[in-house]
Amino acid sequence: MRAIARDLGAALGVGGHLTALRRTRIGNYSLDDAVTLGDEPPTLMTMADAARLSFPVVDVTREEAADIGFGRPLTRGVPSRPTGMIAPTARCWLCTSRRRPARGRLRS
């Protein structure tokens, strides 16, 4: 937005700038997700909730969560890279592997 104002002002030969700029959304995060800082610490969202707002997620079983924790391959596919993997306990991992799964398996 700043660059548009600058470029428009330059094109008109008058200069251009913004007097105010307010970001109301970043990706899937909106002002409704913002916290107000005050005397008491704010209640923050969990890592699992942040993952769900940031990229596709796969809810994994307890057994799959144990496999992820030990670095074992998973037999299920994932929707994209990166993908969040969220255990029933709300523990969260991020799969960023760019390698294709061997024989339909995904390495965590």
PDB file of N, CA and C in Angstrom:
ATOM      1  N   MET A   1       0.819  -1.182   0.000  1.00  0.00           N
ATOM      2  CA  MET A   1       0.000   0.000   0.000  1.00  0.00           C
ATOM      3  C   MET A   1       0.872   1.259   0.000  1.00  0.00           C
ATOM      4  N   ARG A   2       1.935   1.248   0.761  1.00  0.00           N
ATOM      5  CA  ARG A   2       2.820   2.420   0.778  1.00  0.00           C
ATOM      6  C   ARG A   2       3.407   2.663  -0.601  1.00  0.00           C
ATOM      7  N   ALA A   3       3.808   1.569  -1.262  1.00  0.00           N
ATOM      8  CA  ALA A   3       4.405   1.696  -2.588  1.00  0.00           C
ATOM      9  C   ALA A   3       3.390   2.229  -3.596  1.00  0.00           C
ATOM     10  N   ILE A   4       2.127   1.820  -3.480  1.00  0.00           N
ATOM     11  CA  ILE A   4       1.099   2.315  -4.394  1.00  0.00           C
ATOM     12  C   ILE A   4       0.923   3.817  -4.216  1.00  0.00           C
ATOM     13  N   ALA A   5       0.862   4.266  -2.968  1.00  0.00           N
ATOM     14  CA  ALA A   5       0.728   5.706  -2.711  1.00  0.00           C
ATOM     15  C   ALA A   5       1.938   6.462  -3.254  1.00  0.00           C
ATOM     16  N   ARG A   6       3.137   5.948  -3.041  1.00  0.00           N
ATOM     17  CA  ARG A   6       4.355   6.592  -3.547  1.00  0.00           C
ATOM     18  C   ARG A   6       4.345   6.657  -5.066  1.00  0.00           C
ATOM     19  N   ASP A   7       4.015   5.519  -5.717  1.00  0.00           N
ATOM     20  CA  ASP A   7       4.034   5.461  -7.174  1.00  0.00           C
ATOM     21  C   ASP A   7       2.950   6.343  -7.787  1.00  0.00           C
ATOM     22  N   LEU A   8       1.764   6.372  -7.164  1.00  0.00           N
ATOM     23  CA  LEU A   8       0.689   7.222  -7.658  1.00  0.00           C
ATOM     24  C   LEU A   8       1.079   8.694  -7.545  1.00  0.00           C
ATOM     25  N   GLY A   9       1.653   9.063  -6.417  1.00  0.00           N
ATOM     26  CA  GLY A   9       2.113  10.442  -6.244  1.00  0.00           C
ATOM     27  C   GLY A   9       3.188  10.812  -7.247  1.00  0.00           C
ATOM     28  N   ALA A  10       4.110   9.891  -7.512  1.00  0.00           N
ATOM     29  CA  ALA A  10       5.166  10.150  -8.491  1.00  0.00           C
ATOM     30  C   ALA A  10       4.568  10.304  -9.894  1.00  0.00           C
ATOM     31  N   ALA A  11       3.586   9.483 -10.236  1.00  0.00           N
ATOM     32  CA  ALA A  11       2.957   9.556 -11.557  1.00  0.00           C
ATOM     33  C   ALA A  11       2.204  10.873 -11.737  1.00  0.00           C
ATOM     34  N   LEU A  12       1.629  11.388 -10.664  1.00  0.00           N
ATOM     35  CA  LEU A  12       0.904  12.660 -10.732  1.00  0.00           C
ATOM     36  C   LEU A  12       1.824  13.866 -10.554  1.00  0.00           C
ATOM     37  N   GLY A  13       3.083  13.604 -10.174  1.00  0.00           N
ATOM     38  CA  GLY A  13       4.051  14.680  -9.998  1.00  0.00           C
ATOM     39  C   GLY A  13       3.835  15.497  -8.748  1.00  0.00           C
ATOM     40  N   VAL A  14       3.162  14.909  -7.753  1.00  0.00           N
ATOM     41  CA  VAL A  14       2.884  15.670  -6.530  1.00  0.00           C
ATOM     42  C   VAL A  14       3.459  15.009  -5.277  1.00  0.00           C
ATOM     43  N   GLY A  15       4.035  13.829  -5.409  1.00  0.00           N
ATOM     44  CA  GLY A  15       4.486  13.081  -4.234  1.00  0.00           C
ATOM     45  C   GLY A  15       3.290  12.402  -3.580  1.00  0.00           C
ATOM     46  N   GLY A  16       3.536  11.366  -2.875  1.00  0.00           N
ATOM     47  CA  GLY A  16       2.445  10.654  -2.226  1.00  0.00           C
ATOM     48  C   GLY A  16       2.938   9.903  -1.008  1.00  0.00           C
ATOM     49  N   HIS A  17       2.092   9.820   0.003  1.00  0.00           N
ATOM     50  CA  HIS A  17       2.413   9.065   1.208  1.00  0.00           C
ATOM     51  C   HIS A  17       1.113   8.698   1.917  1.00  0.00           C
ATOM     52  N   LEU A  18       1.199   7.824   2.860  1.00  0.00           N
ATOM     53  CA  LEU A  18       0.039   7.444   3.664  1.00  0.00           C
ATOM     54  C   LEU A  18       0.105   8.179   4.995  1.00  0.00           C
ATOM     55  N   THR A  19      -1.030   8.608   5.468  1.00  0.00           N
ATOM     56  CA  THR A  19      -1.059   9.213   6.800  1.00  0.00           C
ATOM     57  C   THR A  19      -1.411   8.177   7.855  1.00  0.00           C
ATOM     58  N   ALA A  20      -1.988   7.050   7.430  1.00  0.00           N
ATOM     59  CA  ALA A  20      -2.321   5.969   8.356  1.00  0.00           C
ATOM     60  C   ALA A  20      -2.415   4.667   7.569  1.00  0.00           C
ATOM     61  N   LEU A  21      -2.054   3.592   8.217  1.00  0.00           N
ATOM     62  CA  LEU A  21      -2.170   2.270   7.621  1.00  0.00           C
ATOM     63  C   LEU A  21      -2.459   1.285   8.739  1.00  0.00           C
ATOM     64  N   ARG A  22      -3.536   0.532   8.607  1.00  0.00           N
ATOM     65  CA  ARG A  22      -3.900  -0.434   9.640  1.00  0.00           C
ATOM     66  C   ARG A  22      -4.049  -1.803   9.001  1.00  0.00           C
ATOM     67  N   ARG A  23      -3.292  -2.745   9.486  1.00  0.00           N
ATOM     68  CA  ARG A  23      -3.386  -4.118   9.004  1.00  0.00           C
ATOM     69  C   ARG A  23      -4.532  -4.801   9.738  1.00  0.00           C
ATOM     70  N   THR A  24      -5.490  -5.308   8.995  1.00  0.00           N
ATOM     71  CA  THR A  24      -6.656  -5.940   9.599  1.00  0.00           C
ATOM     72  C   THR A  24      -6.661  -7.448   9.413  1.00  0.00           C
ATOM     73  N   ARG A  25      -5.741  -7.954   8.615  1.00  0.00           N
ATOM     74  CA  ARG A  25      -5.694  -9.393   8.360  1.00  0.00           C
ATOM     75  C   ARG A  25      -4.286  -9.757   7.897  1.00  0.00           C
ATOM     76  N   ILE A  26      -3.795 -10.899   8.395  1.00  0.00           N
ATOM     77  CA  ILE A  26      -2.548 -11.489   7.927  1.00  0.00           C
ATOM     78  C   ILE A  26      -2.853 -12.958   7.685  1.00  0.00           C
ATOM     79  N   GLY A  27      -2.976 -13.351   6.423  1.00  0.00           N
ATOM     80  CA  GLY A  27      -3.358 -14.730   6.122  1.00  0.00           C
ATOM     81  C   GLY A  27      -4.723 -15.017   6.710  1.00  0.00           C
ATOM     82  N   ASN A  28      -4.838 -16.061   7.497  1.00  0.00           N
ATOM     83  CA  ASN A  28      -6.110 -16.413   8.136  1.00  0.00           C
ATOM     84  C   ASN A  28      -6.284 -15.764   9.503  1.00  0.00           C
ATOM     85  N   TYR A  29      -5.325 -14.970   9.941  1.00  0.00           N
ATOM     86  CA  TYR A  29      -5.425 -14.275  11.230  1.00  0.00           C
ATOM     87  C   TYR A  29      -6.100 -12.926  11.002  1.00  0.00           C
ATOM     88  N   SER A  30      -7.109 -12.619  11.833  1.00  0.00           N
ATOM     89  CA  SER A  30      -7.811 -11.346  11.714  1.00  0.00           C
ATOM     90  C   SER A  30      -7.732 -10.599  13.039  1.00  0.00           C
ATOM     91  N   LEU A  31      -8.331  -9.428  13.066  1.00  0.00           N
ATOM     92  CA  LEU A  31      -8.350  -8.657  14.311  1.00  0.00           C
ATOM     93  C   LEU A  31      -9.059  -9.409  15.428  1.00  0.00           C
ATOM     94  N   ASP A  32      -9.987 -10.299  15.074  1.00  0.00           N
ATOM     95  CA  ASP A  32     -10.675 -11.092  16.098  1.00  0.00           C
ATOM     96  C   ASP A  32      -9.718 -12.017  16.840  1.00  0.00           C
ATOM     97  N   ASP A  33      -8.568 -12.364  16.216  1.00  0.00           N
ATOM     98  CA  ASP A  33      -7.581 -13.238  16.842  1.00  0.00           C
ATOM     99  C   ASP A  33      -6.551 -12.457  17.662  1.00  0.00           C
ATOM    100  N   ALA A  34      -6.579 -11.140  17.563  1.00  0.00           N
ATOM    101  CA  ALA A  34      -5.598 -10.300  18.256  1.00  0.00           C
ATOM    102  C   ALA A  34      -5.888 -10.268  19.755  1.00  0.00           C
ATOM    103  N   VAL A  35      -4.850 -10.016  20.539  1.00  0.00           N
ATOM    104  CA  VAL A  35      -5.004  -9.866  21.981  1.00  0.00           C
ATOM    105  C   VAL A  35      -4.597  -8.450  22.369  1.00  0.00           C
ATOM    106  N   THR A  36      -5.217  -7.946  23.418  1.00  0.00           N
ATOM    107  CA  THR A  36      -4.878  -6.629  23.938  1.00  0.00           C
ATOM    108  C   THR A  36      -3.911  -6.797  25.097  1.00  0.00           C
ATOM    109  N   LEU A  37      -2.819  -6.085  25.046  1.00  0.00           N
ATOM    110  CA  LEU A  37      -1.840  -6.159  26.127  1.00  0.00           C
ATOM    111  C   LEU A  37      -2.254  -5.223  27.251  1.00  0.00           C
ATOM    112  N   GLY A  38      -2.146  -5.712  28.454  1.00  0.00           N
ATOM    113  CA  GLY A  38      -2.511  -4.923  29.626  1.00  0.00           C
ATOM    114  C   GLY A  38      -1.687  -5.372  30.818  1.00  0.00           C
ATOM    115  N   ASP A  39      -2.233  -5.192  32.004  1.00  0.00           N
ATOM    116  CA  ASP A  39      -1.522  -5.562  33.222  1.00  0.00           C
ATOM    117  C   ASP A  39      -1.418  -7.075  33.383  1.00  0.00           C
ATOM    118  N   GLU A  40      -2.446  -7.797  32.953  1.00  0.00           N
ATOM    119  CA  GLU A  40      -2.452  -9.252  33.069  1.00  0.00           C
ATOM    120  C   GLU A  40      -2.007  -9.878  31.752  1.00  0.00           C
ATOM    121  N   PRO A  41      -1.309 -11.011  31.829  1.00  0.00           N
ATOM    122  CA  PRO A  41      -0.912 -11.673  30.582  1.00  0.00           C
ATOM    123  C   PRO A  41      -2.145 -12.137  29.802  1.00  0.00           C
ATOM    124  N   PRO A  42      -2.134 -11.978  28.483  1.00  0.00           N
ATOM    125  CA  PRO A  42      -3.294 -12.392  27.692  1.00  0.00           C
ATOM    126  C   PRO A  42      -3.378 -13.907  27.580  1.00  0.00           C
ATOM    127  N   THR A  43      -4.566 -14.400  27.299  1.00  0.00           N
ATOM    128  CA  THR A  43      -4.748 -15.815  27.004  1.00  0.00           C
ATOM    129  C   THR A  43      -4.411 -16.016  25.534  1.00  0.00           C
ATOM    130  N   LEU A  44      -3.429 -16.835  25.271  1.00  0.00           N
ATOM    131  CA  LEU A  44      -2.973 -17.051  23.902  1.00  0.00           C
ATOM    132  C   LEU A  44      -3.590 -18.309  23.319  1.00  0.00           C
ATOM    133  N   MET A  45      -3.654 -18.386  21.996  1.00  0.00           N
ATOM    134  CA  MET A  45      -4.171 -19.586  21.352  1.00  0.00           C
ATOM    135  C   MET A  45      -3.133 -20.695  21.458  1.00  0.00           C
ATOM    136  N   THR A  46      -3.581 -21.917  21.353  1.00  0.00           N
ATOM    137  CA  THR A  46      -2.669 -23.054  21.422  1.00  0.00           C
ATOM    138  C   THR A  46      -1.898 -23.180  20.104  1.00  0.00           C
ATOM    139  N   MET A  47      -0.820 -23.929  20.129  1.00  0.00           N
ATOM    140  CA  MET A  47      -0.063 -24.185  18.905  1.00  0.00           C
ATOM    141  C   MET A  47      -0.931 -24.914  17.891  1.00  0.00           C
ATOM    142  N   ALA A  48      -1.795 -25.816  18.351  1.00  0.00           N
ATOM    143  CA  ALA A  48      -2.685 -26.535  17.437  1.00  0.00           C
ATOM    144  C   ALA A  48      -3.644 -25.562  16.754  1.00  0.00           C
ATOM    145  N   ASP A  49      -4.198 -24.604  17.500  1.00  0.00           N
ATOM    146  CA  ASP A  49      -5.095 -23.611  16.894  1.00  0.00           C
ATOM    147  C   ASP A  49      -4.339 -22.727  15.906  1.00  0.00           C
ATOM    148  N   ALA A  50      -3.119 -22.338  16.260  1.00  0.00           N
ATOM    149  CA  ALA A  50      -2.299 -21.532  15.348  1.00  0.00           C
ATOM    150  C   ALA A  50      -1.985 -22.317  14.077  1.00  0.00           C
ATOM    151  N   ALA A  51      -1.698 -23.606  14.223  1.00  0.00           N
ATOM    152  CA  ALA A  51      -1.425 -24.432  13.048  1.00  0.00           C
ATOM    153  C   ALA A  51      -2.654 -24.502  12.154  1.00  0.00           C
ATOM    154  N   ARG A  52      -3.827 -24.673  12.744  1.00  0.00           N
ATOM    155  CA  ARG A  52      -5.060 -24.758  11.948  1.00  0.00           C
ATOM    156  C   ARG A  52      -5.329 -23.471  11.172  1.00  0.00           C
ATOM    157  N   LEU A  53      -4.932 -22.325  11.718  1.00  0.00           N
ATOM    158  CA  LEU A  53      -5.108 -21.060  11.010  1.00  0.00           C
ATOM    159  C   LEU A  53      -4.025 -20.814   9.963  1.00  0.00           C
ATOM    160  N   SER A  54      -2.886 -21.507  10.090  1.00  0.00           N
ATOM    161  CA  SER A  54      -1.740 -21.193   9.247  1.00  0.00           C
ATOM    162  C   SER A  54      -1.593 -22.072   8.018  1.00  0.00           C
ATOM    163  N   PHE A  55      -1.967 -23.324   8.104  1.00  0.00           N
ATOM    164  CA  PHE A  55      -1.797 -24.236   6.970  1.00  0.00           C
ATOM    165  C   PHE A  55      -2.686 -25.452   7.152  1.00  0.00           C
ATOM    166  N   PRO A  56      -2.815 -26.291   6.115  1.00  0.00           N
ATOM    167  CA  PRO A  56      -3.634 -27.499   6.259  1.00  0.00           C
ATOM    168  C   PRO A  56      -3.092 -28.370   7.391  1.00  0.00           C
ATOM    169  N   VAL A  57      -3.998 -29.043   8.073  1.00  0.00           N
ATOM    170  CA  VAL A  57      -3.592 -29.927   9.165  1.00  0.00           C
ATOM    171  C   VAL A  57      -4.208 -31.300   8.977  1.00  0.00           C
ATOM    172  N   VAL A  58      -3.557 -32.273   9.592  1.00  0.00           N
ATOM    173  CA  VAL A  58      -4.052 -33.647   9.653  1.00  0.00           C
ATOM    174  C   VAL A  58      -4.129 -33.999  11.125  1.00  0.00           C
ATOM    175  N   ASP A  59      -5.301 -34.410  11.584  1.00  0.00           N
ATOM    176  CA  ASP A  59      -5.432 -34.898  12.959  1.00  0.00           C
ATOM    177  C   ASP A  59      -4.990 -36.347  12.976  1.00  0.00           C
ATOM    178  N   VAL A  60      -3.970 -36.646  13.771  1.00  0.00           N
ATOM    179  CA  VAL A  60      -3.413 -37.989  13.806  1.00  0.00           C
ATOM    180  C   VAL A  60      -3.887 -38.727  15.058  1.00  0.00           C
ATOM    181  N   THR A  61      -3.825 -40.047  14.992  1.00  0.00           N
ATOM    182  CA  THR A  61      -4.206 -40.877  16.134  1.00  0.00           C
ATOM    183  C   THR A  61      -3.065 -40.893  17.151  1.00  0.00           C
ATOM    184  N   ARG A  62      -3.331 -41.432  18.313  1.00  0.00           N
ATOM    185  CA  ARG A  62      -2.266 -41.558  19.326  1.00  0.00           C
ATOM    186  C   ARG A  62      -1.113 -42.421  18.800  1.00  0.00           C
ATOM    187  N   GLU A  63      -1.465 -43.482  18.080  1.00  0.00           N
ATOM    188  CA  GLU A  63      -0.431 -44.365  17.537  1.00  0.00           C
ATOM    189  C   GLU A  63       0.421 -43.633  16.502  1.00  0.00           C
ATOM    190  N   GLU A  64      -0.229 -42.856  15.623  1.00  0.00           N
ATOM    191  CA  GLU A  64       0.519 -42.087  14.633  1.00  0.00           C
ATOM    192  C   GLU A  64       1.370 -41.015  15.305  1.00  0.00           C
ATOM    193  N   ALA A  65       0.854 -40.408  16.367  1.00  0.00           N
ATOM    194  CA  ALA A  65       1.634 -39.406  17.108  1.00  0.00           C
ATOM    195  C   ALA A  65       2.893 -40.033  17.684  1.00  0.00           C
ATOM    196  N   ALA A  66       2.777 -41.253  18.218  1.00  0.00           N
ATOM    197  CA  ALA A  66       3.960 -41.949  18.731  1.00  0.00           C
ATOM    198  C   ALA A  66       4.944 -42.216  17.602  1.00  0.00           C
ATOM    199  N   ASP A  67       4.444 -42.633  16.438  1.00  0.00           N
ATOM    200  CA  ASP A  67       5.319 -42.864  15.288  1.00  0.00           C
ATOM    201  C   ASP A  67       6.038 -41.583  14.875  1.00  0.00           C
ATOM    202  N   ILE A  68       5.318 -40.469  14.831  1.00  0.00           N
ATOM    203  CA  ILE A  68       5.942 -39.189  14.482  1.00  0.00           C
ATOM    204  C   ILE A  68       7.035 -38.858  15.485  1.00  0.00           C
ATOM    205  N   GLY A  69       6.738 -39.042  16.766  1.00  0.00           N
ATOM    206  CA  GLY A  69       7.720 -38.748  17.814  1.00  0.00           C
ATOM    207  C   GLY A  69       8.999 -39.556  17.686  1.00  0.00           C
ATOM    208  N   PHE A  70       8.887 -40.777  17.153  1.00  0.00           N
ATOM    209  CA  PHE A  70      10.068 -41.624  16.969  1.00  0.00           C
ATOM    210  C   PHE A  70      10.639 -41.527  15.561  1.00  0.00           C
ATOM    211  N   GLY A  71      10.078 -40.629  14.710  1.00  0.00           N
ATOM    212  CA  GLY A  71      10.593 -40.447  13.362  1.00  0.00           C
ATOM    213  C   GLY A  71      10.234 -41.557  12.399  1.00  0.00           C
ATOM    214  N   ARG A  72       9.217 -42.337  12.741  1.00  0.00           N
ATOM    215  CA  ARG A  72       8.787 -43.424  11.855  1.00  0.00           C
ATOM    216  C   ARG A  72       7.915 -42.862  10.732  1.00  0.00           C
ATOM    217  N   PRO A  73       7.896 -43.540   9.583  1.00  0.00           N
ATOM    218  CA  PRO A  73       7.053 -43.073   8.477  1.00  0.00           C
ATOM    219  C   PRO A  73       5.576 -43.332   8.761  1.00  0.00           C
ATOM    220  N   LEU A  74       4.731 -42.474   8.212  1.00  0.00           N
ATOM    221  CA  LEU A  74       3.292 -42.654   8.302  1.00  0.00           C
ATOM    222  C   LEU A  74       2.791 -43.239   6.995  1.00  0.00           C
ATOM    223  N   THR A  75       1.722 -44.007   7.063  1.00  0.00           N
ATOM    224  CA  THR A  75       1.185 -44.618   5.850  1.00  0.00           C
ATOM    225  C   THR A  75       0.141 -43.735   5.179  1.00  0.00           C
ATOM    226  N   ARG A  76      -0.320 -42.688   5.827  1.00  0.00           N
ATOM    227  CA  ARG A  76      -1.326 -41.805   5.232  1.00  0.00           C
ATOM    228  C   ARG A  76      -0.658 -40.671   4.465  1.00  0.00           C
ATOM    229  N   GLY A  77      -1.374 -40.125   3.501  1.00  0.00           N
ATOM    230  CA  GLY A  77      -0.881 -38.976   2.756  1.00  0.00           C
ATOM    231  C   GLY A  77      -1.196 -37.679   3.475  1.00  0.00           C
ATOM    232  N   VAL A  78      -0.637 -36.600   2.990  1.00  0.00           N
ATOM    233  CA  VAL A  78      -0.890 -35.277   3.548  1.00  0.00           C
ATOM    234  C   VAL A  78      -1.366 -34.369   2.428  1.00  0.00           C
ATOM    235  N   PRO A  79      -2.202 -33.358   2.752  1.00  0.00           N
ATOM    236  CA  PRO A  79      -2.791 -32.530   1.703  1.00  0.00           C
ATOM    237  C   PRO A  79      -1.815 -31.601   0.986  1.00  0.00           C
ATOM    238  N   SER A  80      -0.752 -31.174   1.640  1.00  0.00           N
ATOM    239  CA  SER A  80       0.183 -30.240   1.016  1.00  0.00           C
ATOM    240  C   SER A  80       1.443 -30.155   1.849  1.00  0.00           C
ATOM    241  N   ARG A  81       2.391 -29.391   1.387  1.00  0.00           N
ATOM    242  CA  ARG A  81       3.600 -29.107   2.150  1.00  0.00           C
ATOM    243  C   ARG A  81       3.628 -27.604   2.387  1.00  0.00           C
ATOM    244  N   PRO A  82       3.712 -27.051   3.568  1.00  0.00           N
ATOM    245  CA  PRO A  82       3.770 -27.780   4.832  1.00  0.00           C
ATOM    246  C   PRO A  82       2.380 -28.227   5.284  1.00  0.00           C
ATOM    247  N   THR A  83       2.357 -29.174   6.166  1.00  0.00           N
ATOM    248  CA  THR A  83       1.129 -29.663   6.770  1.00  0.00           C
ATOM    249  C   THR A  83       1.356 -29.808   8.265  1.00  0.00           C
ATOM    250  N   GLY A  84       0.417 -29.314   9.057  1.00  0.00           N
ATOM    251  CA  GLY A  84       0.479 -29.507  10.494  1.00  0.00           C
ATOM    252  C   GLY A  84      -0.111 -30.862  10.842  1.00  0.00           C
ATOM    253  N   MET A  85       0.487 -31.536  11.789  1.00  0.00           N
ATOM    254  CA  MET A  85      -0.028 -32.810  12.276  1.00  0.00           C
ATOM    255  C   MET A  85      -0.330 -32.643  13.752  1.00  0.00           C
ATOM    256  N   ILE A  86      -1.587 -32.846  14.110  1.00  0.00           N
ATOM    257  CA  ILE A  86      -2.030 -32.555  15.466  1.00  0.00           C
ATOM    258  C   ILE A  86      -2.518 -33.831  16.128  1.00  0.00           C
ATOM    259  N   ALA A  87      -1.935 -34.130  17.280  1.00  0.00           N
ATOM    260  CA  ALA A  87      -2.278 -35.336  18.042  1.00  0.00           C
ATOM    261  C   ALA A  87      -3.514 -35.079  18.901  1.00  0.00           C
ATOM    262  N   PRO A  88      -4.176 -36.144  19.368  1.00  0.00           N
ATOM    263  CA  PRO A  88      -5.328 -35.971  20.252  1.00  0.00           C
ATOM    264  C   PRO A  88      -5.000 -35.174  21.516  1.00  0.00           C
ATOM    265  N   THR A  89      -3.742 -35.169  21.927  1.00  0.00           N
ATOM    266  CA  THR A  89      -3.330 -34.421  23.116  1.00  0.00           C
ATOM    267  C   THR A  89      -3.059 -32.958  22.796  1.00  0.00           C
ATOM    268  N   ALA A  90      -3.299 -32.535  21.541  1.00  0.00           N
ATOM    269  CA  ALA A  90      -3.060 -31.180  21.035  1.00  0.00           C
ATOM    270  C   ALA A  90      -1.581 -30.914  20.781  1.00  0.00           C
ATOM    271  N   ARG A  91      -0.745 -31.935  20.917  1.00  0.00           N
ATOM    272  CA  ARG A  91       0.654 -31.763  20.529  1.00  0.00           C
ATOM    273  C   ARG A  91       0.685 -31.562  19.021  1.00  0.00           C
ATOM    274  N   CYS A  92       1.583 -30.722  18.558  1.00  0.00           N
ATOM    275  CA  CYS A  92       1.567 -30.331  17.156  1.00  0.00           C
ATOM    276  C   CYS A  92       2.960 -30.463  16.542  1.00  0.00           C
ATOM    277  N   TRP A  93       3.016 -30.989  15.320  1.00  0.00           N
ATOM    278  CA  TRP A  93       4.256 -31.057  14.544  1.00  0.00           C
ATOM    279  C   TRP A  93       4.001 -30.428  13.197  1.00  0.00           C
ATOM    280  N   LEU A  94       5.058 -30.037  12.520  1.00  0.00           N
ATOM    281  CA  LEU A  94       4.952 -29.482  11.177  1.00  0.00           C
ATOM    282  C   LEU A  94       5.745 -30.355  10.224  1.00  0.00           C
ATOM    283  N   CYS A  95       5.085 -30.851   9.187  1.00  0.00           N
ATOM    284  CA  CYS A  95       5.744 -31.655   8.168  1.00  0.00           C
ATOM    285  C   CYS A  95       6.111 -30.730   7.021  1.00  0.00           C
ATOM    286  N   THR A  96       7.392 -30.583   6.749  1.00  0.00           N
ATOM    287  CA  THR A  96       7.836 -29.715   5.665  1.00  0.00           C
ATOM    288  C   THR A  96       8.612 -30.480   4.612  1.00  0.00           C
ATOM    289  N   SER A  97       8.630 -31.787   4.695  1.00  0.00           N
ATOM    290  CA  SER A  97       9.400 -32.603   3.766  1.00  0.00           C
ATOM    291  C   SER A  97       8.975 -32.342   2.334  1.00  0.00           C
ATOM    292  N   ARG A  98       9.950 -32.209   1.456  1.00  0.00           N
ATOM    293  CA  ARG A  98       9.667 -32.035   0.041  1.00  0.00           C
ATOM    294  C   ARG A  98       9.853 -33.348  -0.708  1.00  0.00           C
ATOM    295  N   ARG A  99      10.343 -34.359   0.003  1.00  0.00           N
ATOM    296  CA  ARG A  99      10.522 -35.655  -0.641  1.00  0.00           C
ATOM    297  C   ARG A  99       9.183 -36.330  -0.836  1.00  0.00           C
ATOM    298  N   ARG A 100       9.062 -37.036  -1.920  1.00  0.00           N
ATOM    299  CA  ARG A 100       7.833 -37.800  -2.173  1.00  0.00           C
ATOM    300  C   ARG A 100       7.847 -39.035  -1.273  1.00  0.00           C
ATOM    301  N   PRO A 101       6.686 -39.419  -0.764  1.00  0.00           N
ATOM    302  CA  PRO A 101       6.635 -40.619   0.061  1.00  0.00           C
ATOM    303  C   PRO A 101       6.994 -41.860  -0.764  1.00  0.00           C
ATOM    304  N   ALA A 102       7.774 -42.734  -0.157  1.00  0.00           N
ATOM    305  CA  ALA A 102       8.134 -43.995  -0.813  1.00  0.00           C
ATOM    306  C   ALA A 102       7.012 -45.006  -0.593  1.00  0.00           C
ATOM    307  N   ARG A 103       6.526 -45.604  -1.662  1.00  0.00           N
ATOM    308  CA  ARG A 103       5.476 -46.614  -1.572  1.00  0.00           C
ATOM    309  C   ARG A 103       4.279 -46.118  -0.750  1.00  0.00           C
ATOM    310  N   GLY A 104       3.891 -44.833  -0.982  1.00  0.00           N
ATOM    311  CA  GLY A 104       2.714 -44.300  -0.300  1.00  0.00           C
ATOM    312  C   GLY A 104       2.935 -43.957   1.157  1.00  0.00           C
ATOM    313  N   ARG A 105       4.183 -43.921   1.622  1.00  0.00           N
ATOM    314  CA  ARG A 105       4.453 -43.616   3.026  1.00  0.00           C
ATOM    315  C   ARG A 105       5.063 -42.227   3.140  1.00  0.00           C
ATOM    316  N   LEU A 106       4.766 -41.562   4.196  1.00  0.00           N
ATOM    317  CA  LEU A 106       5.298 -40.223   4.445  1.00  0.00           C
ATOM    318  C   LEU A 106       6.272 -40.280   5.605  1.00  0.00           C
ATOM    319  N   ARG A 107       7.444 -39.756   5.397  1.00  0.00           N
ATOM    320  CA  ARG A 107       8.442 -39.654   6.471  1.00  0.00           C
ATOM    321  C   ARG A 107       8.183 -38.368   7.208  1.00  0.00           C
ATOM    322  N   SER A 108       8.003 -38.439   8.521  1.00  0.00           N
ATOM    323  CA  SER A 108       7.712 -37.239   9.314  1.00  0.00           C
ATOM    324  C   SER A 108       8.978 -36.461   9.578  1.00  0.00           C
TER     325      SER A 108
END
